[in-house]
CSV table of C-alpha atoms in Angstrom, one decimal:
chain,number,residue,atom,x,y,z
F,184,UNK,CA,-30.8,-29.5,-79.4
F,185,UNK,CA,-30.4,-25.9,-80.3
F,186,UNK,CA,-33.2,-24.7,-78.1
F,187,UNK,CA,-32.1,-26.9,-75.1
F,188,UNK,CA,-28.5,-25.5,-75.3
F,189,UNK,CA,-29.9,-21.9,-75.1
F,190,UNK,CA,-32.1,-22.3,-72.0
F,191,UNK,CA,-29.4,-24.0,-69.8
F,192,UNK,CA,-26.9,-21.1,-69.8
F,193,UNK,CA,-29.8,-18.7,-69.0
F,194,UNK,CA,-30.6,-20.8,-65.9
F,195,UNK,CA,-27.0,-20.8,-64.7
F,196,UNK,CA,-26.9,-17.1,-65.3
F,197,UNK,CA,-29.9,-16.5,-63.1
F,198,UNK,CA,-28.4,-18.5,-60.3
F,199,UNK,CA,-25.2,-16.6,-60.6
F,200,UNK,CA,-27.1,-13.2,-60.6
F,201,UNK,CA,-29.0,-14.2,-57.4
F,202,UNK,CA,-25.7,-15.2,-55.7
F,203,UNK,CA,-24.1,-12.0,-56.6
F,204,UNK,CA,-27.0,-10.0,-55.3
F,205,UNK,CA,-27.0,-11.8,-52.0
F,206,UNK,CA,-23.3,-11.2,-51.6
F,207,UNK,CA,-23.8,-7.5,-52.4
F,208,UNK,CA,-26.6,-7.1,-50.0
F,209,UNK,CA,-24.6,-8.7,-47.2
F,210,UNK,CA,-21.7,-6.4,-47.9
F,211,UNK,CA,-24.0,-3.4,-47.9
F,212,UNK,CA,-25.5,-4.5,-44.5
F,213,UNK,CA,-22.0,-4.9,-43.1
F,214,UNK,CA,-21.0,-1.5,-44.3
F,215,UNK,CA,-24.2,0.1,-42.9
F,216,UNK,CA,-23.5,-1.6,-39.6
F,217,UNK,CA,-20.0,0.0,-39.5
F,218,UNK,CA,-21.4,3.4,-40.2
F,219,UNK,CA,-24.0,3.1,-37.5
F,220,UNK,CA,-21.4,1.9,-35.0
F,221,UNK,CA,-19.2,4.9,-35.8
F,222,UNK,CA,-22.1,7.3,-35.4
F,223,UNK,CA,-23.1,5.8,-32.1
F,224,UNK,CA,-19.6,6.1,-30.7
F,225,UNK,CA,-19.1,9.7,-31.8
F,226,UNK,CA,-19.3,12.0,-28.8
F,227,UNK,CA,-20.1,15.7,-29.4
F,228,UNK,CA,-17.9,18.2,-27.5
F,229,UNK,CA,-19.4,19.8,-24.4
F,230,UNK,CA,-20.5,23.4,-24.9
F,231,UNK,CA,-21.1,26.2,-22.4
F,232,UNK,CA,-23.8,28.8,-22.9
F,233,UNK,CA,-23.6,31.9,-20.7
F,234,UNK,CA,-25.3,35.3,-20.5
F,235,UNK,CA,-24.0,38.6,-19.4
F,236,UNK,CA,-25.9,41.8,-18.5
F,237,UNK,CA,-24.5,45.3,-17.7
F,238,UNK,CA,-25.9,48.8,-17.3
F,239,UNK,CA,-24.5,52.3,-17.7
F,240,UNK,CA,-26.1,55.3,-16.1
F,241,UNK,CA,-26.1,59.0,-16.8
F,242,UNK,CA,-28.0,62.2,-15.9
F,243,UNK,CA,-30.9,62.9,-18.3
F,244,UNK,CA,-30.5,65.8,-20.7
F,245,UNK,CA,-34.1,66.0,-22.1
F,246,UNK,CA,-37.4,66.7,-20.4
F,247,UNK,CA,-40.8,65.9,-21.8
F,248,UNK,CA,-43.7,67.9,-20.3
F,249,UNK,CA,-47.4,67.2,-20.8
F,250,UNK,CA,-49.3,70.4,-20.3
F,251,UNK,CA,-52.9,71.3,-21.1
F,252,UNK,CA,-56.1,73.2,-20.4
F,253,UNK,CA,-59.5,72.0,-19.4
F,254,UNK,CA,-62.4,74.4,-20.2
F,255,UNK,CA,-66.1,74.1,-19.4
F,256,UNK,CA,-69.3,75.7,-20.7
F,257,UNK,CA,-73.0,75.1,-21.1
F,258,UNK,CA,-72.7,74.3,-24.8
F,259,UNK,CA,-70.0,72.6,-27.0
F,260,UNK,CA,-69.2,75.6,-29.1
F,261,UNK,CA,-68.6,77.9,-26.1
F,262,UNK,CA,-66.4,75.2,-24.4
F,263,UNK,CA,-64.3,74.8,-27.5
F,264,UNK,CA,-63.9,78.5,-28.0
F,265,UNK,CA,-62.8,79.0,-24.4
F,266,UNK,CA,-60.4,76.0,-24.6
F,267,UNK,CA,-58.9,77.4,-27.8
F,268,UNK,CA,-58.3,80.8,-26.1
F,269,UNK,CA,-56.8,79.1,-23.0
F,270,UNK,CA,-54.5,76.9,-25.0
F,271,UNK,CA,-53.4,79.8,-27.2
F,272,UNK,CA,-52.2,81.5,-24.0
F,273,UNK,CA,-50.5,78.4,-22.7
F,274,UNK,CA,-48.7,77.7,-26.1
F,275,UNK,CA,-47.7,81.4,-26.3
F,276,UNK,CA,-46.0,81.2,-22.9
F,277,UNK,CA,-44.2,78.0,-23.8
F,278,UNK,CA,-42.9,79.4,-27.1
F,279,UNK,CA,-41.7,82.6,-25.3
F,280,UNK,CA,-39.3,80.3,-23.4
F,281,UNK,CA,-37.6,79.3,-26.7
F,282,UNK,CA,-39.5,76.1,-27.5
F,283,UNK,CA,-39.9,75.7,-31.3
F,284,UNK,CA,-43.1,74.5,-32.9
F,285,UNK,CA,-41.7,71.1,-33.9
F,286,UNK,CA,-41.1,70.3,-30.2
F,287,UNK,CA,-44.8,70.8,-29.3
F,288,UNK,CA,-47.2,68.0,-30.1
F,289,UNK,CA,-50.9,67.5,-29.3
F,290,UNK,CA,-51.3,64.2,-27.4
F,291,UNK,CA,-54.9,64.6,-26.1
F,292,UNK,CA,-58.0,66.4,-27.4
F,293,UNK,CA,-61.5,65.4,-26.5
F,294,UNK,CA,-64.9,66.7,-25.6
F,295,UNK,CA,-66.9,65.3,-22.7
F,296,UNK,CA,-70.5,65.8,-21.8
F,297,UNK,CA,-71.2,66.7,-18.1
F,298,UNK,CA,-74.2,65.2,-16.4
F,299,UNK,CA,-76.3,66.0,-13.3
F,300,UNK,CA,-75.8,64.0,-10.1
F,301,UNK,CA,-78.3,61.3,-11.3
F,302,UNK,CA,-76.6,61.0,-14.7
F,303,UNK,CA,-80.0,61.6,-16.4
F,304,UNK,CA,-79.5,64.9,-18.2
F,305,UNK,CA,-76.6,66.9,-19.7
F,306,UNK,CA,-75.7,70.0,-17.8
F,307,UNK,CA,-72.8,71.2,-19.9
F,308,UNK,CA,-69.6,70.2,-21.8
F,309,UNK,CA,-65.9,70.2,-21.2
F,310,UNK,CA,-63.0,70.3,-23.6
F,311,UNK,CA,-59.5,69.1,-22.8
F,312,UNK,CA,-56.5,69.8,-24.9
F,313,UNK,CA,-53.0,68.6,-23.8
F,314,UNK,CA,-49.6,68.9,-25.6
F,315,UNK,CA,-46.3,67.2,-25.1
F,316,UNK,CA,-43.4,69.6,-25.0
F,317,UNK,CA,-39.8,68.5,-25.6
F,318,UNK,CA,-37.3,70.6,-23.6
F,319,UNK,CA,-33.7,70.0,-24.6
F,320,UNK,CA,-32.3,72.3,-22.0
F,321,UNK,CA,-33.5,70.4,-18.9
F,322,UNK,CA,-32.6,73.3,-16.6
F,323,UNK,CA,-35.5,75.3,-18.2
F,324,UNK,CA,-38.1,72.6,-17.4
F,325,UNK,CA,-39.3,74.2,-14.2
F,326,UNK,CA,-39.3,77.6,-15.7
F,327,UNK,CA,-41.5,76.5,-18.6
F,328,UNK,CA,-43.9,74.7,-16.3
F,329,UNK,CA,-44.3,77.8,-14.2
F,330,UNK,CA,-45.0,80.0,-17.3
F,331,UNK,CA,-47.6,77.5,-18.6
F,332,UNK,CA,-49.4,77.4,-15.3
F,333,UNK,CA,-49.5,81.2,-15.0
F,334,UNK,CA,-50.9,81.3,-18.6
F,335,UNK,CA,-53.7,79.0,-17.7
F,336,UNK,CA,-52.5,75.4,-17.9
F,337,UNK,CA,-54.7,73.4,-15.5
F,338,UNK,CA,-54.7,69.8,-16.9
F,339,UNK,CA,-52.3,66.9,-17.3
F,340,UNK,CA,-49.5,66.3,-14.8
F,341,UNK,CA,-46.8,64.3,-16.3
F,342,UNK,CA,-43.1,65.0,-16.8
F,343,UNK,CA,-40.5,62.5,-18.0
F,344,UNK,CA,-36.8,62.5,-18.7
F,345,UNK,CA,-34.6,61.0,-21.4
F,346,UNK,CA,-31.3,61.2,-23.2
F,347,UNK,CA,-30.3,61.8,-26.8
F,348,UNK,CA,-29.9,59.0,-29.4
F,349,UNK,CA,-26.2,59.6,-29.5
F,350,UNK,CA,-25.9,59.3,-25.7
F,351,UNK,CA,-28.0,56.2,-25.7
F,352,UNK,CA,-25.9,54.6,-28.4
F,353,UNK,CA,-22.6,55.4,-26.6
F,354,UNK,CA,-23.9,54.0,-23.3
F,355,UNK,CA,-25.2,50.9,-24.9
F,356,UNK,CA,-21.8,50.1,-26.5
F,357,UNK,CA,-20.1,50.5,-23.1
F,358,UNK,CA,-22.7,48.3,-21.4
F,359,UNK,CA,-22.3,45.7,-24.1
F,360,UNK,CA,-18.5,45.5,-23.5
F,361,UNK,CA,-19.1,45.0,-19.8
F,362,UNK,CA,-21.8,42.4,-20.5
F,363,UNK,CA,-19.3,40.4,-22.6
F,364,UNK,CA,-16.7,40.5,-19.8
F,365,UNK,CA,-19.3,39.3,-17.4
F,366,UNK,CA,-20.3,36.4,-19.7
F,367,UNK,CA,-16.6,35.4,-20.2
F,368,UNK,CA,-16.1,35.2,-16.5
F,369,UNK,CA,-19.2,33.1,-16.0
F,370,UNK,CA,-18.1,30.8,-18.8
F,371,UNK,CA,-14.7,30.1,-17.2
F,372,UNK,CA,-16.3,29.3,-13.9
F,373,UNK,CA,-18.8,26.8,-15.5
F,374,UNK,CA,-16.1,25.1,-17.6
F,375,UNK,CA,-13.8,24.6,-14.6
F,376,UNK,CA,-16.8,23.2,-12.6
F,377,UNK,CA,-17.2,20.4,-15.1
F,378,UNK,CA,-13.5,19.7,-15.4
F,379,UNK,CA,-13.1,21.4,-18.8
F,380,UNK,CA,-11.0,24.2,-20.3
F,381,UNK,CA,-12.7,27.0,-22.2
F,382,UNK,CA,-12.2,26.8,-25.9
F,383,UNK,CA,-13.2,29.0,-28.8
F,384,UNK,CA,-16.4,31.0,-29.0
F,385,UNK,CA,-18.9,29.2,-31.2
F,386,UNK,CA,-21.7,31.8,-31.2
F,387,UNK,CA,-22.4,35.3,-30.0
F,388,UNK,CA,-25.9,36.5,-29.5
F,389,UNK,CA,-26.7,40.2,-28.9
F,390,UNK,CA,-29.7,40.5,-26.6
F,391,UNK,CA,-30.5,44.1,-27.5
F,392,UNK,CA,-30.5,47.3,-25.4
F,393,UNK,CA,-32.8,47.8,-22.4
F,394,UNK,CA,-34.5,51.1,-23.1
F,395,UNK,CA,-33.9,53.9,-20.7
F,396,UNK,CA,-36.5,54.0,-18.0
F,397,UNK,CA,-38.4,57.4,-18.2
F,398,UNK,CA,-38.5,59.2,-14.8
F,399,UNK,CA,-41.9,60.6,-14.1
F,400,UNK,CA,-43.1,63.2,-11.7
F,401,UNK,CA,-46.3,65.2,-11.1
F,402,UNK,CA,-47.1,68.8,-11.7
F,403,UNK,CA,-49.1,70.6,-9.0
F,404,UNK,CA,-51.2,73.2,-10.7
F,405,UNK,CA,-52.1,74.7,-7.4
F,406,UNK,CA,-48.5,75.9,-7.0
F,407,UNK,CA,-48.9,78.5,-9.8
F,408,UNK,CA,-46.5,81.4,-9.1
F,409,UNK,CA,-44.0,79.1,-7.2
F,410,UNK,CA,-40.9,77.7,-8.9
F,411,UNK,CA,-41.5,74.0,-9.8
F,412,UNK,CA,-38.9,71.7,-8.2
F,413,UNK,CA,-37.5,69.3,-10.8
F,414,UNK,CA,-35.4,66.3,-9.9
F,415,UNK,CA,-34.3,64.4,-13.0
F,416,UNK,CA,-32.5,61.6,-11.2
F,417,UNK,CA,-30.6,59.3,-13.6
F,418,UNK,CA,-31.2,57.3,-16.8
F,419,UNK,CA,-30.1,53.7,-17.2
F,420,UNK,CA,-29.2,51.9,-20.4
F,421,UNK,CA,-28.6,48.1,-20.3
F,422,UNK,CA,-27.2,45.5,-22.7
F,423,UNK,CA,-27.5,41.7,-22.7
F,424,UNK,CA,-25.0,39.4,-24.5
F,425,UNK,CA,-25.1,35.6,-24.8
F,426,UNK,CA,-21.9,33.6,-25.5
F,427,UNK,CA,-21.7,29.9,-26.5
F,428,UNK,CA,-18.2,28.4,-26.0
F,429,UNK,CA,-16.6,25.1,-27.1
F,430,UNK,CA,-14.8,23.3,-24.3
F,431,UNK,CA,-11.7,21.1,-24.5
């Protein structure tokens, strides 16, 4: 009798436990269904993404000249010695115009073999040495080119123009302000076109500065003795800004 009395309450307890579990699962499923229904009916606010771009222009204030000498001889040592002599004269003329050593940088130096018309045998050698010269007083660019040519410069024909870092930074900030204004105007138009009002700005993305486009020109070495005509034109600095707005 004692063993029979113990087993029966356990059997009832098991049924009770199963019943409670079933009720709990049902309630859990109902709750989950409510959460899913709420998520499905939640509508995210419409957002507007726009981009603005603006440019600022200014006259260049820096010139970069690429000047060099090309020398030829029957053997390498003689060609190198001649080139060294030619470049010493060119560099001396450049420095006499007030250009410091730290504004002169070698950008090309190479030795080439010269061949006959059939390309079968070497007939001589040529040495080319070119330097890049930074001219902060842009009005002196033509004068420096003339002096280099008169001293023996006969290779490389590139000139480019730029502005200082301070100028670039100032122009970029102004361009960025204009880019933001443009983006704001575009955002209002888009919001109105979909029947919304422009809300708060959710995100601002700076697109970075468009680097100034260097202005290039050629140097005619046959014009030695004549004043080189320099036309710097203008330098442009651009900025891009992306704005993301909430609407209401």
